[in-house]
Amino acid sequence: MSEPEPGWEALAARARRGDPLAIDRLVKELSPYVGRICGAVALDHADDAMQETFIAVLRALPGLREPAALRGWVRRIAVREAVRVARRAERVAPLDPTDPAGAPLPEVPPLDVAVVVDVRATLAGLSPEHRAILVLRDLEGWSEAEVAEALAIPAGTAKSRLARARAAFVRRWAS
Amino acid sequence: MSDRGAVGPAQWPQGRLDAIARLRVVETAVRGLGSAERIIEAPYTEVWDFVSDLEHAVPTFDSLVRKIRVRGRTPLPGGGERLDVLSWSTGSPVPMPFDVHLDDGLCLMHARGRLFFVGMAAAPESPGRTRFRHVEGVPLPGGSLLRPVFRRTSRADLNRIAQELGPT
């Protein structure tokens, strides 16, 4: 008979006390989820991004006030670390956190991830920030407000950045 | 769109944490551990088949362990097993109980009462070669003072595993 699944709160509490078995269990349980975000944002450096994410999660775990909110908290760290690792690996500067004024926003519908092809190759042509916003909004289904919070950018910037990311994705995918 | 072949979210790039990386992550959150890592000149399956047979393997490469007995095994949700283990140290008649998590390429052994922790991880490096990491220590306040000792014992354990499995 299989051991009963511990709740997130119980697992996080044991991990906070430094229990190595609980720490590994937490890492294993969260790995598919973190791997999806890091995979799409950090691409070839996804494994490094995952390791950095979990190290950051465990360092900050003692300060987590609401263990029930663990998954949302972890995904914000995963996005941040994946963008950071990708920027470092690709030697690209961060995008301006405010929306550049001027150019009109392209009108692009949400991506249908069920019919997207050559995803990796297409994503590789985008900046880490554009990859992050696409994966959060169109693959993970976050709201624009959640995306803005996770990426620490104003809501207006999230909206315009998403439109530009979708347009860039479709352009590269179609080429 | 679909003439190039449709894929779903599962085909989006997916990151993966191998057993060595999982052990490194655990190490960053547990104080007082000393570690060592090396390449063993043997295929991964051979290395892990040997090491994961704890009752036979551990006394052959850990000079501080005289005997290991596995008292029970329970599958863990999501893969792997939880083992209830007794370990007899060299020169001690009293066994120390351990909670053990055994997964593909990863073995974590935590003594009840948190007095001692051992972690072993293996991952294929290249055909016929395996990367192996060993950590151990006392995960208690002050345990980091013993880290140099556990680095040495980890290295010694690794070298014995390499001798056991490597080319003769």
PDB file of N, CA and C in Angstrom, chain B residues 2-84:
ATOM      1  N   SER B   2      -1.714  23.510 -38.775  1.00  0.00           N
ATOM      2  CA  SER B   2      -1.583  22.126 -38.359  1.00  0.00           C
ATOM      3  C   SER B   2      -0.783  21.262 -39.330  1.00  0.00           C
ATOM      4  N   ASP B   3      -0.442  21.802 -40.525  1.00  0.00           N
ATOM      5  CA  ASP B   3       0.282  20.955 -41.470  1.00  0.00           C
ATOM      6  C   ASP B   3       1.706  20.641 -41.000  1.00  0.00           C
ATOM      7  N   ARG B   4       2.175  21.348 -39.973  1.00  0.00           N
ATOM      8  CA  ARG B   4       3.516  21.044 -39.453  1.00  0.00           C
ATOM      9  C   ARG B   4       3.440  20.101 -38.251  1.00  0.00           C
ATOM     10  N   GLY B   5       2.234  19.593 -37.974  1.00  0.00           N
ATOM     11  CA  GLY B   5       2.096  18.625 -36.885  1.00  0.00           C
ATOM     12  C   GLY B   5       1.747  19.306 -35.590  1.00  0.00           C
ATOM     13  N   ALA B   6       0.624  18.939 -35.014  1.00  0.00           N
ATOM     14  CA  ALA B   6       0.165  19.601 -33.797  1.00  0.00           C
ATOM     15  C   ALA B   6       0.846  19.025 -32.566  1.00  0.00           C
ATOM     16  N   VAL B   7       1.108  19.877 -31.613  1.00  0.00           N
ATOM     17  CA  VAL B   7       1.615  19.426 -30.322  1.00  0.00           C
ATOM     18  C   VAL B   7       0.834  20.129 -29.223  1.00  0.00           C
ATOM     19  N   GLY B   8       0.744  19.508 -28.088  1.00  0.00           N
ATOM     20  CA  GLY B   8       0.060  20.108 -26.949  1.00  0.00           C
ATOM     21  C   GLY B   8       1.063  20.651 -25.957  1.00  0.00           C
ATOM     22  N   PRO B   9       0.570  21.094 -24.791  1.00  0.00           N
ATOM     23  CA  PRO B   9       1.465  21.665 -23.792  1.00  0.00           C
ATOM     24  C   PRO B   9       2.582  20.715 -23.374  1.00  0.00           C
ATOM     25  N   ALA B  10       2.322  19.394 -23.469  1.00  0.00           N
ATOM     26  CA  ALA B  10       3.353  18.446 -23.047  1.00  0.00           C
ATOM     27  C   ALA B  10       4.613  18.562 -23.902  1.00  0.00           C
ATOM     28  N   GLN B  11       4.480  19.116 -25.123  1.00  0.00           N
ATOM     29  CA  GLN B  11       5.650  19.230 -25.987  1.00  0.00           C
ATOM     30  C   GLN B  11       6.403  20.539 -25.778  1.00  0.00           C
ATOM     31  N   TRP B  12       5.918  21.380 -24.908  1.00  0.00           N
ATOM     32  CA  TRP B  12       6.688  22.585 -24.605  1.00  0.00           C
ATOM     33  C   TRP B  12       7.953  22.139 -23.875  1.00  0.00           C
ATOM     34  N   PRO B  13       9.028  22.871 -24.046  1.00  0.00           N
ATOM     35  CA  PRO B  13      10.281  22.458 -23.395  1.00  0.00           C
ATOM     36  C   PRO B  13      10.075  22.273 -21.894  1.00  0.00           C
ATOM     37  N   GLN B  14      10.640  21.208 -21.377  1.00  0.00           N
ATOM     38  CA  GLN B  14      10.437  20.876 -19.959  1.00  0.00           C
ATOM     39  C   GLN B  14      11.794  20.723 -19.284  1.00  0.00           C
ATOM     40  N   GLY B  15      12.041  21.462 -18.212  1.00  0.00           N
ATOM     41  CA  GLY B  15      13.277  21.304 -17.458  1.00  0.00           C
ATOM     42  C   GLY B  15      13.215  20.032 -16.625  1.00  0.00           C
ATOM     43  N   ARG B  16      14.366  19.557 -16.251  1.00  0.00           N
ATOM     44  CA  ARG B  16      14.427  18.317 -15.478  1.00  0.00           C
ATOM     45  C   ARG B  16      15.566  18.411 -14.473  1.00  0.00           C
ATOM     46  N   LEU B  17      15.295  17.931 -13.272  1.00  0.00           N
ATOM     47  CA  LEU B  17      16.316  17.940 -12.226  1.00  0.00           C
ATOM     48  C   LEU B  17      16.780  16.496 -12.051  1.00  0.00           C
ATOM     49  N   ASP B  18      18.036  16.197 -12.385  1.00  0.00           N
ATOM     50  CA  ASP B  18      18.466  14.805 -12.205  1.00  0.00           C
ATOM     51  C   ASP B  18      18.797  14.558 -10.729  1.00  0.00           C
ATOM     52  N   ALA B  19      19.136  13.318 -10.413  1.00  0.00           N
ATOM     53  CA  ALA B  19      19.314  12.940  -9.003  1.00  0.00           C
ATOM     54  C   ALA B  19      20.457  13.721  -8.352  1.00  0.00           C
ATOM     55  N   ILE B  20      21.524  13.978  -9.111  1.00  0.00           N
ATOM     56  CA  ILE B  20      22.663  14.727  -8.548  1.00  0.00           C
ATOM     57  C   ILE B  20      22.203  16.142  -8.175  1.00  0.00           C
ATOM     58  N   ALA B  21      21.453  16.767  -9.065  1.00  0.00           N
ATOM     59  CA  ALA B  21      20.970  18.134  -8.793  1.00  0.00           C
ATOM     60  C   ALA B  21      20.004  18.123  -7.606  1.00  0.00           C
ATOM     61  N   ARG B  22      19.170  17.089  -7.522  1.00  0.00           N
ATOM     62  CA  ARG B  22      18.242  17.000  -6.375  1.00  0.00           C
ATOM     63  C   ARG B  22      19.022  16.929  -5.068  1.00  0.00           C
ATOM     64  N   LEU B  23      20.094  16.142  -5.061  1.00  0.00           N
ATOM     65  CA  LEU B  23      20.888  16.030  -3.832  1.00  0.00           C
ATOM     66  C   LEU B  23      21.579  17.361  -3.519  1.00  0.00           C
ATOM     67  N   ARG B  24      22.072  18.036  -4.555  1.00  0.00           N
ATOM     68  CA  ARG B  24      22.717  19.347  -4.316  1.00  0.00           C
ATOM     69  C   ARG B  24      21.726  20.333  -3.707  1.00  0.00           C
ATOM     70  N   VAL B  25      20.487  20.291  -4.185  1.00  0.00           N
ATOM     71  CA  VAL B  25      19.461  21.189  -3.643  1.00  0.00           C
ATOM     72  C   VAL B  25      19.241  20.876  -2.157  1.00  0.00           C
ATOM     73  N   VAL B  26      19.118  19.603  -1.832  1.00  0.00           N
ATOM     74  CA  VAL B  26      18.920  19.216  -0.423  1.00  0.00           C
ATOM     75  C   VAL B  26      20.087  19.736   0.420  1.00  0.00           C
ATOM     76  N   GLU B  27      21.299  19.592  -0.101  1.00  0.00           N
ATOM     77  CA  GLU B  27      22.488  20.022   0.656  1.00  0.00           C
ATOM     78  C   GLU B  27      22.455  21.502   1.015  1.00  0.00           C
ATOM     79  N   THR B  28      21.906  22.315   0.118  1.00  0.00           N
ATOM     80  CA  THR B  28      21.903  23.752   0.394  1.00  0.00           C
ATOM     81  C   THR B  28      20.993  24.105   1.566  1.00  0.00           C
ATOM     82  N   ALA B  29      20.069  23.201   1.898  1.00  0.00           N
ATOM     83  CA  ALA B  29      19.098  23.513   2.946  1.00  0.00           C
ATOM     84  C   ALA B  29      19.354  22.752   4.249  1.00  0.00           C
ATOM     85  N   VAL B  30      20.370  21.923   4.255  1.00  0.00           N
ATOM     86  CA  VAL B  30      20.647  21.134   5.455  1.00  0.00           C
ATOM     87  C   VAL B  30      22.070  21.445   5.907  1.00  0.00           C
ATOM     88  N   ARG B  31      22.207  21.880   7.144  1.00  0.00           N
ATOM     89  CA  ARG B  31      23.542  22.276   7.600  1.00  0.00           C
ATOM     90  C   ARG B  31      24.364  21.045   8.004  1.00  0.00           C
ATOM     91  N   GLY B  32      25.668  21.251   8.024  1.00  0.00           N
ATOM     92  CA  GLY B  32      26.547  20.239   8.602  1.00  0.00           C
ATOM     93  C   GLY B  32      26.887  19.068   7.712  1.00  0.00           C
ATOM     94  N   LEU B  33      26.705  19.211   6.399  1.00  0.00           N
ATOM     95  CA  LEU B  33      26.988  18.076   5.515  1.00  0.00           C
ATOM     96  C   LEU B  33      28.323  18.270   4.799  1.00  0.00           C
ATOM     97  N   GLY B  34      29.070  17.185   4.673  1.00  0.00           N
ATOM     98  CA  GLY B  34      30.284  17.188   3.856  1.00  0.00           C
ATOM     99  C   GLY B  34      30.041  16.327   2.640  1.00  0.00           C
ATOM    100  N   SER B  35      30.517  16.766   1.477  1.00  0.00           N
ATOM    101  CA  SER B  35      30.189  16.035   0.254  1.00  0.00           C
ATOM    102  C   SER B  35      31.417  15.763  -0.596  1.00  0.00           C
ATOM    103  N   ALA B  36      31.263  14.806  -1.505  1.00  0.00           N
ATOM    104  CA  ALA B  36      32.300  14.513  -2.499  1.00  0.00           C
ATOM    105  C   ALA B  36      31.605  13.988  -3.746  1.00  0.00           C
ATOM    106  N   GLU B  37      32.245  14.200  -4.889  1.00  0.00           N
ATOM    107  CA  GLU B  37      31.640  13.768  -6.153  1.00  0.00           C
ATOM    108  C   GLU B  37      32.752  13.264  -7.054  1.00  0.00           C
ATOM    109  N   ARG B  38      32.494  12.217  -7.810  1.00  0.00           N
ATOM    110  CA  ARG B  38      33.486  11.741  -8.771  1.00  0.00           C
ATOM    111  C   ARG B  38      32.816  10.911  -9.853  1.00  0.00           C
ATOM    112  N   ILE B  39      33.592  10.635 -10.881  1.00  0.00           N
ATOM    113  CA  ILE B  39      33.107   9.782 -11.957  1.00  0.00           C
ATOM    114  C   ILE B  39      33.511   8.347 -11.641  1.00  0.00           C
ATOM    115  N   ILE B  40      32.580   7.438 -11.804  1.00  0.00           N
ATOM    116  CA  ILE B  40      32.874   6.017 -11.644  1.00  0.00           C
ATOM    117  C   ILE B  40      32.869   5.375 -13.033  1.00  0.00           C
ATOM    118  N   GLU B  41      33.901   4.604 -13.301  1.00  0.00           N
ATOM    119  CA  GLU B  41      34.038   4.014 -14.640  1.00  0.00           C
ATOM    120  C   GLU B  41      33.204   2.750 -14.741  1.00  0.00           C
ATOM    121  N   ALA B  42      31.906   2.914 -14.681  1.00  0.00           N
ATOM    122  CA  ALA B  42      30.967   1.786 -14.819  1.00  0.00           C
ATOM    123  C   ALA B  42      29.630   2.373 -15.265  1.00  0.00           C
ATOM    124  N   PRO B  43      28.825   1.568 -15.982  1.00  0.00           N
ATOM    125  CA  PRO B  43      27.532   2.095 -16.449  1.00  0.00           C
ATOM    126  C   PRO B  43      26.604   2.414 -15.278  1.00  0.00           C
ATOM    127  N   TYR B  44      25.721   3.372 -15.496  1.00  0.00           N
ATOM    128  CA  TYR B  44      24.800   3.816 -14.449  1.00  0.00           C
ATOM    129  C   TYR B  44      24.000   2.650 -13.835  1.00  0.00           C
ATOM    130  N   THR B  45      23.443   1.790 -14.688  1.00  0.00           N
ATOM    131  CA  THR B  45      22.585   0.716 -14.147  1.00  0.00           C
ATOM    132  C   THR B  45      23.381  -0.200 -13.230  1.00  0.00           C
ATOM    133  N   GLU B  46      24.622  -0.462 -13.604  1.00  0.00           N
ATOM    134  CA  GLU B  46      25.449  -1.327 -12.757  1.00  0.00           C
ATOM    135  C   GLU B  46      25.732  -0.650 -11.417  1.00  0.00           C
ATOM    136  N   VAL B  47      26.049   0.636 -11.477  1.00  0.00           N
ATOM    137  CA  VAL B  47      26.352   1.382 -10.252  1.00  0.00           C
ATOM    138  C   VAL B  47      25.128   1.427  -9.354  1.00  0.00           C
ATOM    139  N   TRP B  48      23.960   1.764  -9.946  1.00  0.00           N
ATOM    140  CA  TRP B  48      22.799   1.950  -9.080  1.00  0.00           C
ATOM    141  C   TRP B  48      22.247   0.614  -8.587  1.00  0.00           C
ATOM    142  N   ASP B  49      22.337  -0.428  -9.410  1.00  0.00           N
ATOM    143  CA  ASP B  49      21.916  -1.755  -8.935  1.00  0.00           C
ATOM    144  C   ASP B  49      22.743  -2.159  -7.703  1.00  0.00           C
ATOM    145  N   PHE B  50      24.024  -1.855  -7.750  1.00  0.00           N
ATOM    146  CA  PHE B  50      24.898  -2.205  -6.625  1.00  0.00           C
ATOM    147  C   PHE B  50      24.549  -1.363  -5.392  1.00  0.00           C
ATOM    148  N   VAL B  51      24.525  -0.058  -5.549  1.00  0.00           N
ATOM    149  CA  VAL B  51      24.372   0.839  -4.388  1.00  0.00           C
ATOM    150  C   VAL B  51      22.992   0.713  -3.755  1.00  0.00           C
ATOM    151  N   SER B  52      21.968   0.546  -4.562  1.00  0.00           N
ATOM    152  CA  SER B  52      20.609   0.539  -4.006  1.00  0.00           C
ATOM    153  C   SER B  52      20.278  -0.757  -3.276  1.00  0.00           C
ATOM    154  N   ASP B  53      21.125  -1.745  -3.401  1.00  0.00           N
ATOM    155  CA  ASP B  53      20.982  -2.951  -2.581  1.00  0.00           C
ATOM    156  C   ASP B  53      21.708  -2.672  -1.262  1.00  0.00           C
ATOM    157  N   LEU B  54      21.069  -1.870  -0.421  1.00  0.00           N
ATOM    158  CA  LEU B  54      21.755  -1.288   0.742  1.00  0.00           C
ATOM    159  C   LEU B  54      22.342  -2.349   1.672  1.00  0.00           C
ATOM    160  N   GLU B  55      21.594  -3.434   1.899  1.00  0.00           N
ATOM    161  CA  GLU B  55      22.070  -4.444   2.859  1.00  0.00           C
ATOM    162  C   GLU B  55      23.424  -5.012   2.443  1.00  0.00           C
ATOM    163  N   HIS B  56      23.599  -5.223   1.137  1.00  0.00           N
ATOM    164  CA  HIS B  56      24.860  -5.796   0.680  1.00  0.00           C
ATOM    165  C   HIS B  56      25.909  -4.729   0.420  1.00  0.00           C
ATOM    166  N   ALA B  57      25.481  -3.610  -0.144  1.00  0.00           N
ATOM    167  CA  ALA B  57      26.464  -2.637  -0.634  1.00  0.00           C
ATOM    168  C   ALA B  57      27.089  -1.799   0.479  1.00  0.00           C
ATOM    169  N   VAL B  58      26.260  -1.249   1.367  1.00  0.00           N
ATOM    170  CA  VAL B  58      26.793  -0.237   2.298  1.00  0.00           C
ATOM    171  C   VAL B  58      27.951  -0.776   3.155  1.00  0.00           C
ATOM    172  N   PRO B  59      27.841  -1.973   3.748  1.00  0.00           N
ATOM    173  CA  PRO B  59      28.987  -2.438   4.552  1.00  0.00           C
ATOM    174  C   PRO B  59      30.268  -2.640   3.731  1.00  0.00           C
ATOM    175  N   THR B  60      30.138  -2.794   2.397  1.00  0.00           N
ATOM    176  CA  THR B  60      31.361  -2.984   1.606  1.00  0.00           C
ATOM    177  C   THR B  60      32.101  -1.673   1.341  1.00  0.00           C
ATOM    178  N   PHE B  61      31.365  -0.534   1.316  1.00  0.00           N
ATOM    179  CA  PHE B  61      32.091   0.713   1.003  1.00  0.00           C
ATOM    180  C   PHE B  61      32.132   1.701   2.163  1.00  0.00           C
ATOM    181  N   ASP B  62      31.330   1.496   3.195  1.00  0.00           N
ATOM    182  CA  ASP B  62      31.353   2.419   4.334  1.00  0.00           C
ATOM    183  C   ASP B  62      31.997   1.712   5.518  1.00  0.00           C
ATOM    184  N   SER B  63      33.220   2.124   5.838  1.00  0.00           N
ATOM    185  CA  SER B  63      33.974   1.410   6.880  1.00  0.00           C
ATOM    186  C   SER B  63      33.356   1.595   8.264  1.00  0.00           C
ATOM    187  N   LEU B  64      32.444   2.572   8.404  1.00  0.00           N
ATOM    188  CA  LEU B  64      31.825   2.802   9.712  1.00  0.00           C
ATOM    189  C   LEU B  64      30.564   1.959   9.909  1.00  0.00           C
ATOM    190  N   VAL B  65      30.141   1.255   8.864  1.00  0.00           N
ATOM    191  CA  VAL B  65      28.910   0.465   8.959  1.00  0.00           C
ATOM    192  C   VAL B  65      29.251  -1.027   8.889  1.00  0.00           C
ATOM    193  N   ARG B  66      28.780  -1.740   9.924  1.00  0.00           N
ATOM    194  CA  ARG B  66      29.044  -3.180   9.975  1.00  0.00           C
ATOM    195  C   ARG B  66      27.931  -3.968   9.304  1.00  0.00           C
ATOM    196  N   LYS B  67      26.694  -3.486   9.490  1.00  0.00           N
ATOM    197  CA  LYS B  67      25.559  -4.262   8.987  1.00  0.00           C
ATOM    198  C   LYS B  67      24.367  -3.328   8.764  1.00  0.00           C
ATOM    199  N   ILE B  68      23.587  -3.652   7.737  1.00  0.00           N
ATOM    200  CA  ILE B  68      22.339  -2.915   7.432  1.00  0.00           C
ATOM    201  C   ILE B  68      21.219  -3.940   7.308  1.00  0.00           C
ATOM    202  N   ARG B  69      20.084  -3.635   7.903  1.00  0.00           N
ATOM    203  CA  ARG B  69      18.919  -4.513   7.713  1.00  0.00           C
ATOM    204  C   ARG B  69      17.712  -3.667   7.307  1.00  0.00           C
ATOM    205  N   VAL B  70      17.071  -4.060   6.201  1.00  0.00           N
ATOM    206  CA  VAL B  70      15.862  -3.365   5.740  1.00  0.00           C
ATOM    207  C   VAL B  70      14.661  -4.091   6.351  1.00  0.00           C
ATOM    208  N   ARG B  71      13.917  -3.392   7.210  1.00  0.00           N
ATOM    209  CA  ARG B  71      12.802  -4.035   7.920  1.00  0.00           C
ATOM    210  C   ARG B  71      11.475  -3.897   7.199  1.00  0.00           C
ATOM    211  N   GLY B  72      11.376  -2.897   6.310  1.00  0.00           N
ATOM    212  CA  GLY B  72      10.109  -2.710   5.614  1.00  0.00           C
ATOM    213  C   GLY B  72      10.263  -1.754   4.448  1.00  0.00           C
ATOM    214  N   ARG B  73       9.380  -1.912   3.470  1.00  0.00           N
ATOM    215  CA  ARG B  73       9.390  -1.051   2.280  1.00  0.00           C
ATOM    216  C   ARG B  73       7.976  -0.604   1.988  1.00  0.00           C
ATOM    217  N   THR B  74       7.800   0.678   1.713  1.00  0.00           N
ATOM    218  CA  THR B  74       6.485   1.225   1.350  1.00  0.00           C
ATOM    219  C   THR B  74       6.643   2.097   0.112  1.00  0.00           C
ATOM    220  N   PRO B  75       5.834   1.863  -0.935  1.00  0.00           N
ATOM    221  CA  PRO B  75       5.938   2.743  -2.104  1.00  0.00           C
ATOM    222  C   PRO B  75       5.553   4.176  -1.735  1.00  0.00           C
ATOM    223  N   LEU B  76       6.247   5.122  -2.344  1.00  0.00           N
ATOM    224  CA  LEU B  76       5.927   6.534  -2.137  1.00  0.00           C
ATOM    225  C   LEU B  76       5.080   7.033  -3.300  1.00  0.00           C
ATOM    226  N   PRO B  77       4.113   7.909  -3.040  1.00  0.00           N
ATOM    227  CA  PRO B  77       3.336   8.471  -4.150  1.00  0.00           C
ATOM    228  C   PRO B  77       4.278   9.206  -5.113  1.00  0.00           C
ATOM    229  N   GLY B  78       4.085   8.981  -6.384  1.00  0.00           N
ATOM    230  CA  GLY B  78       4.921   9.663  -7.364  1.00  0.00           C
ATOM    231  C   GLY B  78       6.213   8.934  -7.668  1.00  0.00           C
ATOM    232  N   GLY B  79       6.410   7.754  -7.073  1.00  0.00           N
ATOM    233  CA  GLY B  79       7.601   6.965  -7.387  1.00  0.00           C
ATOM    234  C   GLY B  79       8.572   6.881  -6.235  1.00  0.00           C
ATOM    235  N   GLY B  80       9.351   5.812  -6.218  1.00  0.00           N
ATOM    236  CA  GLY B  80      10.315   5.605  -5.151  1.00  0.00           C
ATOM    237  C   GLY B  80       9.700   4.839  -3.987  1.00  0.00           C
ATOM    238  N   GLU B  81      10.526   4.567  -2.985  1.00  0.00           N
ATOM    239  CA  GLU B  81      10.082   3.786  -1.829  1.00  0.00           C
ATOM    240  C   GLU B  81      10.582   4.427  -0.545  1.00  0.00           C
ATOM    241  N   ARG B  82       9.837   4.181   0.504  1.00  0.00           N
ATOM    242  CA  ARG B  82      10.307   4.534   1.848  1.00  0.00           C
ATOM    243  C   ARG B  82      10.732   3.243   2.524  1.00  0.00           C
ATOM    244  N   LEU B  83      11.951   3.214   3.031  1.00  0.00           N
ATOM    245  CA  LEU B  83      12.478   2.018   3.685  1.00  0.00           C
ATOM    246  C   LEU B  83      12.663   2.284   5.175  1.00  0.00           C
ATOM    247  N   ASP B  84      12.357   1.275   5.951  1.00  0.00           N
ATOM    248  CA  ASP B  84      12.613   1.307   7.389  1.00  0.00           C
ATOM    249  C   ASP B  84      13.882   0.475   7.607  1.00  0.00           C
TER     250      ASP B  84
END
